[in-house]
Amino acid sequence: MQNRRGLRAAALTATAALLSAVLAGCGGGGDGSAKGGDLTAQKLDWKDCPPPSASEGGGDAPSPLPGGGTWQCATMRAPLDWNKPKGDTIGIALIRAKASGPGTRIGSLIFNFGGPGGSGVSTLPAVGQDYAKLRTRYDLVSFDPRGVGRSAGVLCESDAQLDQYFQQDATPDDTAERGTFLNNTKQFNAACEKNSAKILPHVRTTDAARDMDLMRQVLGDQKLHYFGISYGTELGGVYAHLFPRHVGRAVLDAVVDPTQNPEQASLGQARGFQLALDNFARDCVSKSTKCPVGDSVQDVENRIAKLLKDLDTKPIPGVFPGRLTQTAATNGIAQALYSKDLWQPLTEGLQQAYAGDGKILMLLSDAMNGRSENGEYSNIGAANAAINCSDEKQRYDTAYVQQKLPEFRAASPLFGDFLAWGMLSCTDWAVPGAADHPDVAAPGAAPILVVGNTGDPATPYEGARKMADALGPGVAVELTYKGQGHGAYDSKNPCVQNAVNGYLLDGKVPAAGTVCT
C-alpha cells in the first residue's frame, strides 16, 4: 500500500516469488528520437532475454521454458506522442514465450498484470507456468507499458531518496507532520518532472492502449487477444473503447471500477482491505490450533491497531537501513492481504513485530514499494504516479482530506487514514489529468469475460458489475468467484480456470452470471 494512489490497482501476481523472498529474509526501450515511418511494418528482432533491469525489478534472466525453448525479448518502436505519429519514437520492451502446442496456434495473448507501473517483461516469466495451458495455442506476450521499466521508464528520486521517502509518516497527525508529508510529496513530484519531463505527458492509459493496437499489428494478429489483471482491466476496457472492432478473446480479472473517481476508488479500497483483514483474522481464529496473533477477530485487529499506534512514535528494527514505521507496517500488512498464500507470512510477521522484530513486515512493504533485497528500486512507484496522475483529473487538498477522514475511518479503522492521505499524491503533479474516470464503452466489441472475486481487497468485487455495465449491452459476460485474494484465475480454482481457458482456447463463452466457489 504505497503512498501513491495507484495502490487501488496494484496486482500481486508473482506471489510465489514474493513468498520465497519473505520467508528467506529483454532488450528495452529508452526515449530514442528515431522518427516514426510506417511503424506497423516494423520487424521485431527477437533474442534471448537478458536479466531484468533494475527499473524492472532486477534479478536473473528468465529460466528456459519447460520442454525446451527460451523466453525471447524485443523492442517495438512507438510514437512518443500519438498525436504526432510520424514524430519521435520510444521503445516498448516486449517478452514472449512461443506457443508450445498441441493444437493450432490462435495468435498472441497479450498480458498486463497491473500496477499501473508493473513490468510485464519481468512478471510474465515469474508466473508463466500458471498460464501453461494457454500457451498450448497462444504465444504468451507481455510488455513494459510506456513509462515503465525499459519502455522510456519514468525516473523520479534516487534509491537513497526513496529509502527516506518511504520512511515518512504517511498518516500525519498534526500541523508539523502534515507539512513534512506535503513537502515530501512535492519533492517527489518535482523530481519526476525534472528527470522525466519528456515522457510525462505521454503515459496515459489511452497512450498504452494505442501501443497495444500497434503491437497487435506488428505481431501479425487481426484481433487483440488479451488477459488483463487489476489495472490491466482498466487498460483492457480503454482499449475496447478505442478499438471495439479489434477486440478478440479478452479476459478482465480483478476488475477496476471504471465509474469511480480517485476518492471513490480509495474509499472502496479502504472497505476492501478491511474486509480482507477481517477474513484473515477469521481464518486464523477458526483453526484448530490457537491463533498466535489473537483470540478472536476483534482481538486480532485490536492488537494490530495497538502495534500501529506504538510504531507511530517508536519504530522497530526492520530491513537495514530502514526501520518498521507505522506506515511501513500498514503497507506490509496490506501487501500480505493481496493473496491468501501470504496469510501465514503475515501471521509470522505480526508475531515477530510484537516481539520487536519488523523484518517480515518490512520485506512485505519493500515488495509493495518495488525495493529489491540489494536496496535498488524498480520504477513502479514513479510509473504508478505518472500514469495515475496523467489519467485522473481530480486534484485534492489538505482541507478536503481532513474533511473526509471520518468517512474513511468508518470504512476502515486500520487503512482509512492511509488511503485518505494518499489522495494528495497528484496535487502538485506537472501534467494535468485527462478525465474524471476512464471511458470503456465498447459497443460492437466481441464478448469480454469479466471476472470478479468477492474477497478482493484491492479491486472490490462490485467493480466487476460496474465494468460489465460500462462496457455496454451484449459485450461483457460476468463470472463471480467466491474466494480470497486479488484476482481469481491465479487462485487456481478449477471452475474459474476452466471457464477462462474454455473461452480463450475454444471460444466457449460461459453462461452469464456463472458463480465459482
XYZ file of C-alpha atoms in Angstrom:
517
model
C 0.000 0.000 0.000
C 2.365 2.642 -1.258
C 1.587 6.237 -0.591
C 0.721 6.580 -4.249
C -2.896 6.322 -5.211
C -2.337 3.591 -7.782
C -2.421 1.047 -4.991
C -6.056 0.588 -5.930
C -4.929 -1.346 -8.986
C -1.662 -2.865 -7.886
C -1.529 -6.526 -8.821
C 0.275 -9.150 -6.774
C 0.714 -11.810 -9.420
C 4.194 -13.038 -8.529
C 3.046 -14.414 -5.180
C 5.339 -17.425 -5.236
C 8.441 -15.331 -5.818
C 7.457 -12.851 -3.117
C 6.617 -15.613 -0.662
C 10.060 -17.143 -1.184
C 11.763 -13.791 -0.634
C 9.786 -13.079 2.532
C 10.468 -16.454 4.052
C 14.140 -16.316 3.046
C 14.527 -13.000 4.809
C 14.598 -8.108 -22.777
C 16.022 -5.696 -24.909
C 14.399 -2.441 -23.936
C 13.299 0.970 -24.841
C 14.639 4.295 -23.748
C 13.376 7.557 -25.192
C 15.080 7.286 -28.570
C 14.441 10.034 -31.078
C 14.258 7.980 -34.273
C 11.381 9.243 -36.353
C 8.337 7.141 -36.930
C 7.569 5.968 -40.576
C 5.122 3.124 -41.039
C 5.531 1.609 -37.618
C 3.035 -1.156 -38.387
C 5.552 -2.595 -40.869
C 8.438 -2.877 -38.409
C 10.025 -6.278 -37.845
C 10.834 -7.266 -34.276
C 14.292 -8.603 -33.561
C 13.546 -11.352 -31.024
C 16.519 -12.504 -28.938
C 17.020 -14.430 -25.703
C 16.106 -12.171 -22.789
C 18.764 -10.525 -20.635
C 18.264 -10.227 -16.881
C 15.582 -7.681 -15.952
C 16.954 -4.188 -15.480
C 16.935 -2.573 -12.062
C 13.960 -0.483 -13.175
C 12.095 -3.720 -13.994
C 12.886 -5.176 -10.571
C 16.252 -6.826 -11.286
C 17.068 -10.495 -10.834
C 18.239 -13.280 -13.095
C 17.475 -13.825 -16.759
C 14.340 -15.934 -17.301
C 14.840 -19.688 -16.963
C 14.463 -21.906 -20.050
C 10.899 -22.825 -20.876
C 9.558 -26.238 -19.886
C 10.014 -28.644 -22.777
C 12.734 -26.537 -24.384
C 12.963 -23.082 -25.852
C 13.661 -19.735 -24.232
C 11.914 -16.545 -23.322
C 12.517 -14.027 -26.096
C 12.645 -10.238 -25.854
C 12.391 -7.455 -28.425
C 11.784 -3.726 -28.681
C 8.866 -2.227 -30.599
C 9.073 1.390 -31.685
C 6.000 3.516 -30.910
C 5.306 7.236 -31.288
C 6.330 9.291 -28.288
C 3.237 11.413 -28.950
C 0.336 9.602 -30.569
C -0.922 12.983 -31.807
C 2.301 13.148 -33.867
C 2.580 9.576 -35.181
C 5.425 10.458 -37.573
C 7.455 12.210 -34.894
C 9.912 10.952 -32.279
C 9.567 7.362 -31.113
C 10.180 5.433 -27.927
C 10.975 1.763 -27.428
C 8.376 -0.565 -25.898
C 10.029 -3.603 -24.305
C 8.304 -6.925 -25.144
C 8.691 -10.514 -23.999
C 7.185 -13.717 -25.370
C 7.067 -17.473 -24.973
C 6.122 -19.051 -28.296
C 3.143 -21.395 -28.419
C 4.079 -24.920 -27.385
C 1.219 -26.950 -28.835
C -0.550 -29.230 -29.143
C -3.313 -27.552 -31.063
C -3.474 -24.927 -33.751
C -1.888 -21.618 -32.800
C -4.536 -18.899 -32.357
C -2.181 -15.934 -32.164
C -0.611 -13.844 -29.418
C -2.197 -13.459 -25.973
C -1.104 -10.133 -24.510
C -0.940 -9.763 -20.726
C -0.962 -6.725 -18.485
C -0.565 -7.671 -14.818
C -1.461 -4.335 -13.286
C 0.059 -1.533 -11.294
C -0.132 0.718 -13.086
C 3.623 0.607 -13.366
C 4.307 -3.118 -13.170
C 6.850 -4.579 -15.585
C 5.296 -7.260 -17.768
C 8.765 -8.212 -19.007
C 9.819 -9.300 -15.526
C 6.396 -10.550 -14.327
C 5.390 -12.901 -17.156
C 8.363 -15.291 -16.743
C 7.835 -15.295 -12.958
C 4.240 -16.501 -13.321
C 4.337 -18.052 -16.788
C 3.820 -21.609 -15.576
C 0.415 -20.538 -14.222
C -0.635 -19.939 -17.830
C 0.950 -23.037 -19.384
C -2.432 -24.300 -20.578
C -2.966 -21.099 -22.547
C 0.483 -21.365 -24.094
C -0.591 -24.509 -25.947
C -2.351 -22.306 -28.515
C -1.024 -18.805 -27.925
C 2.304 -17.063 -27.881
C 2.271 -15.581 -24.374
C 3.297 -11.921 -24.697
C 3.725 -9.113 -22.203
C 5.410 -5.729 -22.171
C 6.591 -2.810 -20.110
C 3.953 -0.138 -20.767
C 5.333 3.269 -21.679
C 6.877 4.927 -18.647
C 7.621 1.531 -17.078
C 10.922 -0.326 -16.821
C 12.781 -0.272 -20.133
C 9.958 1.448 -22.031
C 11.144 5.031 -21.546
C 10.783 4.442 -17.813
C 9.856 7.416 -15.640
C 12.609 8.348 -13.205
C 11.879 10.392 -10.089
C 14.044 10.016 -6.992
C 17.222 8.008 -6.378
C 17.307 4.804 -4.348
C 18.684 6.662 -1.327
C 15.979 9.324 -1.627
C 13.300 6.651 -1.932
C 14.563 4.959 1.224
C 13.904 8.240 3.004
C 10.615 8.848 1.207
C 9.151 5.515 2.285
C 10.222 6.108 5.892
C 7.958 9.151 6.137
C 4.767 9.259 8.173
C 2.030 8.958 5.568
C -0.770 9.478 8.117
C 0.131 12.890 9.588
C -1.424 13.731 12.949
C -0.574 17.396 13.413
C 0.449 20.538 11.558
C 4.167 19.736 11.589
C 3.683 16.197 10.308
C 1.303 17.415 7.623
C 3.869 19.968 6.494
C 6.569 17.307 6.225
C 4.260 14.937 4.373
C 3.212 17.584 1.843
C 6.790 18.712 1.334
C 7.953 15.141 0.671
C 5.171 14.648 -1.863
C 6.055 17.921 -3.611
C 9.735 16.944 -3.736
C 8.907 13.539 -5.218
C 6.649 15.046 -7.869
C 9.189 17.764 -8.691
C 11.886 15.118 -9.154
C 9.632 13.297 -11.619
C 9.214 16.495 -13.619
C 12.924 17.287 -13.521
C 14.126 13.826 -14.529
C 11.341 12.705 -16.883
C 9.842 15.812 -18.454
C 9.855 14.382 -21.979
C 7.820 11.245 -21.250
C 5.467 12.527 -18.509
C 2.816 13.992 -20.850
C 2.634 10.738 -22.823
C 1.978 7.923 -20.337
C -1.802 7.977 -20.150
C -3.730 4.742 -20.358
C -5.061 5.830 -23.756
C -1.445 6.021 -24.979
C -0.744 2.492 -23.720
C -3.931 1.237 -25.402
C -2.773 2.680 -28.720
C 0.587 0.975 -28.178
C -1.282 -2.323 -27.760
C -3.086 -1.880 -31.055
C 0.231 -1.204 -32.767
C 1.569 -4.302 -31.001
C -1.335 -6.341 -32.353
C -0.459 -5.310 -35.895
C 3.292 -5.802 -35.517
C 2.684 -9.272 -34.061
C 0.542 -10.099 -37.088
C -2.851 -10.534 -35.403
C -6.170 -9.463 -36.877
C -7.679 -9.243 -33.378
C -6.179 -8.450 -29.976
C -6.434 -11.416 -27.620
C -5.911 -10.100 -24.115
C -5.638 -11.047 -20.446
C -5.775 -8.026 -18.135
C -5.422 -8.200 -14.363
C -6.136 -5.363 -11.906
C -5.129 -2.083 -13.619
C -4.825 -4.273 -16.704
C -8.627 -4.466 -16.692
C -8.830 -0.678 -16.975
C -6.301 -0.765 -19.810
C -8.307 -3.520 -21.497
C -11.536 -1.572 -21.128
C -9.960 1.566 -22.601
C -8.577 -0.496 -25.498
C -12.038 -1.936 -26.158
C -13.481 1.585 -26.164
C -10.914 2.872 -28.657
C -10.798 -0.239 -30.864
C -14.012 -2.240 -30.343
C -13.751 -3.974 -33.726
C -10.244 -5.183 -32.940
C -11.188 -6.983 -29.707
C -10.627 -10.739 -29.932
C -10.948 -13.043 -26.939
C -10.423 -10.935 -23.837
C -10.483 -11.632 -20.099
C -10.564 -8.984 -17.351
C -9.722 -10.371 -13.887
C -9.606 -8.387 -10.584
C -11.664 -5.650 -12.129
C -11.224 -1.915 -11.618
C -14.463 0.040 -11.310
C -14.247 2.444 -14.274
C -17.038 4.685 -12.986
C -15.230 5.875 -9.847
C -13.158 8.980 -9.291
C -9.982 8.714 -7.160
C -11.797 9.489 -3.917
C -14.457 6.847 -4.534
C -11.825 4.311 -5.544
C -9.761 4.964 -2.429
C -12.802 4.705 -0.182
C -13.830 1.461 -1.859
C -10.354 0.109 -1.363
C -10.456 1.019 2.330
C -13.535 -1.168 2.625
C -11.884 -3.894 0.542
C -8.735 -4.107 2.640
C -10.787 -4.040 5.837
C -12.859 -6.951 4.523
C -9.683 -8.858 3.656
C -8.248 -8.182 7.133
C -11.488 -9.419 8.702
C -11.258 -12.579 6.588
C -7.607 -13.113 7.542
C -8.416 -12.760 11.245
C -11.468 -15.009 10.962
C -9.401 -17.680 9.214
C -6.689 -17.530 11.878
C -9.022 -17.891 14.862
C -11.069 -20.642 13.172
C -8.166 -23.094 13.029
C -7.914 -25.981 15.470
C -4.597 -24.677 16.782
C -4.566 -21.430 18.746
C -4.247 -18.324 16.587
C -0.881 -16.818 17.589
C -1.938 -13.218 16.916
C -5.263 -13.050 18.767
C -8.057 -14.986 20.409
C -10.903 -13.524 18.343
C -11.345 -11.474 15.189
C -11.667 -8.321 17.268
C -8.651 -9.249 19.380
C -6.507 -9.786 16.267
C -7.492 -6.388 14.899
C -7.136 -4.644 18.260
C -3.597 -5.980 18.615
C -2.721 -4.830 15.092
C -4.172 -1.395 15.832
C -2.058 -1.157 19.008
C 1.049 -2.212 17.083
C 0.478 0.503 14.501
C -0.166 3.109 17.177
C 3.055 2.161 19.002
C 5.057 2.239 15.760
C 3.853 5.776 15.078
C 6.112 7.046 17.863
C 8.604 4.187 18.248
C 9.635 2.305 15.078
C 11.412 -1.033 15.492
C 14.288 -2.623 13.521
C 13.245 -3.743 10.044
C 15.391 -4.198 6.931
C 18.565 -2.099 7.021
C 18.763 0.860 6.627
C 15.030 1.234 7.253
C 13.005 0.736 10.383
C 9.490 -0.614 10.610
C 7.386 2.505 10.949
C 3.626 2.744 11.255
C 3.469 3.454 7.528
C 5.712 0.539 6.546
C 3.774 -1.861 8.767
C 0.456 -0.750 7.269
C 1.965 -1.163 3.812
C 3.296 -4.633 4.633
C 0.008 -5.837 6.103
C -1.841 -4.624 3.015
C 0.639 -6.377 0.741
C 0.020 -9.687 2.510
C -3.742 -9.293 2.080
C -3.360 -9.454 -1.711
C -3.056 -13.242 -1.569
C -4.198 -15.940 0.816
C -0.781 -17.559 0.238
C 0.706 -14.680 2.228
C -1.550 -15.006 5.266
C 0.896 -17.332 7.035
C 3.865 -14.977 6.469
C 1.627 -12.165 7.735
C 0.936 -14.150 10.904
C 4.667 -14.733 11.382
C 5.418 -11.093 10.619
C 2.948 -9.899 13.224
C 4.348 -12.307 15.808
C 7.853 -11.005 15.143
C 6.755 -7.379 15.238
C 5.061 -7.876 18.597
C 8.434 -9.164 19.797
C 10.287 -6.131 18.398
C 11.475 -7.548 15.057
C 9.975 -5.871 11.983
C 11.849 -7.750 9.243
C 8.995 -9.752 7.663
C 6.536 -6.853 7.610
C 9.321 -4.667 6.216
C 10.069 -7.175 3.455
C 6.403 -7.176 2.539
C 6.357 -3.374 2.489
C 9.525 -3.274 0.387
C 7.887 -5.625 -2.108
C 4.939 -3.244 -2.426
C 7.314 -0.327 -2.986
C 9.443 -2.139 -5.568
C 12.575 -2.369 -3.401
C 14.791 -5.405 -4.016
C 16.943 -7.131 -1.417
C 20.022 -5.282 -2.721
C 18.396 -1.925 -1.997
C 17.577 -0.999 -5.596
C 14.088 0.137 -6.535
C 12.178 -0.708 -9.644
C 10.431 2.277 -11.155
C 6.942 1.004 -10.257
C 6.357 3.870 -7.811
C 7.419 6.533 -10.297
C 5.457 4.992 -13.157
C 2.450 4.435 -10.916
C 2.347 8.111 -10.028
C 2.937 9.256 -13.602
C 0.187 7.107 -15.118
C -2.413 7.731 -12.407
C -1.802 11.467 -12.226
C -1.911 11.782 -16.018
C -5.166 9.839 -16.196
C -7.068 11.403 -13.297
C -8.357 14.952 -13.462
C -9.113 15.417 -9.760
C -6.674 17.274 -7.502
C -7.370 17.272 -3.746
C -6.063 19.485 -0.948
C -5.348 19.027 2.759
C -8.596 20.590 3.924
C -10.624 18.228 1.769
C -8.774 15.165 3.050
C -9.275 16.247 6.665
C -12.977 16.687 5.959
C -13.160 13.147 4.566
C -11.145 11.387 7.281
C -14.179 10.344 9.379
C -15.741 8.623 6.370
C -12.515 6.788 5.563
C -12.027 5.756 9.194
C -15.561 4.378 9.291
C -14.730 2.313 6.186
C -11.540 1.000 7.783
C -10.110 1.887 11.197
C -6.742 0.471 10.118
C -6.383 1.550 6.479
C -8.694 4.570 6.236
C -6.220 7.311 7.185
C -3.554 5.922 4.889
C -5.807 5.814 1.854
C -7.351 9.215 2.567
C -3.975 10.978 2.742
C -2.876 9.115 -0.374
C -5.372 11.215 -2.342
C -2.832 14.075 -2.199
C -0.344 12.194 -4.375
C -1.258 14.057 -7.561
C -1.924 17.503 -6.104
C 1.325 19.056 -7.365
C 1.728 16.914 -10.484
C 3.204 18.702 -13.506
C 0.817 17.221 -16.094
C -2.939 17.837 -15.915
C -5.148 14.779 -15.581
C -7.193 13.661 -18.573
C -10.640 12.751 -17.254
C -12.881 12.153 -14.254
C -12.781 8.427 -14.992
C -11.911 6.209 -17.967
C -14.350 5.670 -20.821
C -14.731 1.952 -21.526
C -17.974 1.877 -23.519
C -17.310 -0.610 -26.333
C -20.407 -1.137 -28.491
C -19.829 -3.801 -31.099
C -16.909 -5.462 -29.318
C -16.639 -9.248 -29.105
C -17.613 -10.827 -25.756
C -15.310 -9.821 -22.901
C -15.171 -12.143 -19.886
C -15.257 -10.066 -16.673
C -14.169 -11.984 -13.549
C -14.845 -10.628 -10.043
C -13.642 -12.041 -6.712
C -15.895 -11.432 -3.695
C -12.911 -11.223 -1.302
C -10.675 -8.987 -3.408
C -9.137 -6.201 -1.263
C -7.597 -4.022 -3.971
C -10.300 -4.119 -6.652
C -13.501 -4.795 -4.716
C -15.999 -7.205 -6.226
C -18.545 -4.510 -7.080
C -16.193 -3.193 -9.741
C -16.828 -6.213 -11.960
C -20.523 -5.357 -12.298
C -19.710 -1.684 -12.902
C -17.214 -2.625 -15.624
C -19.712 -5.013 -17.223
C -22.379 -2.313 -17.293
C -19.986 0.326 -18.612
C -18.737 -1.866 -21.471
C -22.293 -1.832 -22.721
C -25.095 -4.229 -23.632
C -24.084 -7.501 -25.218
C -20.359 -7.104 -24.542
C -19.491 -8.241 -21.016
C -20.051 -11.739 -19.638
C -19.701 -11.661 -15.844
C -18.274 -14.525 -13.776
C -18.095 -14.478 -9.958
C -15.510 -16.245 -7.813
C -16.359 -16.541 -4.119
C -12.812 -16.539 -2.806
C -9.989 -14.547 -1.257
C -7.124 -12.509 -2.636
C -6.526 -10.190 -5.547
C -7.791 -11.855 -8.701
C -9.418 -15.187 -9.433
C -7.516 -17.095 -12.135
C -4.301 -17.228 -10.108
C -6.224 -18.759 -7.190
C -6.098 -21.951 -9.277
C -9.793 -22.536 -8.650
C -10.740 -25.214 -11.230
C -14.112 -23.664 -12.013
C -12.576 -20.265 -12.779
C -9.688 -21.690 -14.764
C -11.905 -23.999 -16.808
C -14.200 -21.107 -17.704
C -11.354 -18.795 -18.676
C -9.434 -21.495 -20.550
C -12.560 -22.624 -22.340
C -13.172 -19.123 -23.630
C -9.605 -18.257 -24.585
C -8.731 -21.632 -26.116
C -12.026 -22.784 -27.613
C -14.169 -19.655 -27.804
C -16.751 -21.093 -25.383
C -18.403 -18.178 -23.625
C -19.512 -19.229 -20.119
C -23.090 -18.610 -19.098
C -23.599 -15.078 -17.840
C -23.766 -14.991 -14.053
C -21.689 -18.145 -13.555
C -20.577 -18.463 -9.908
C -17.461 -20.399 -8.842
C -16.792 -21.379 -5.229
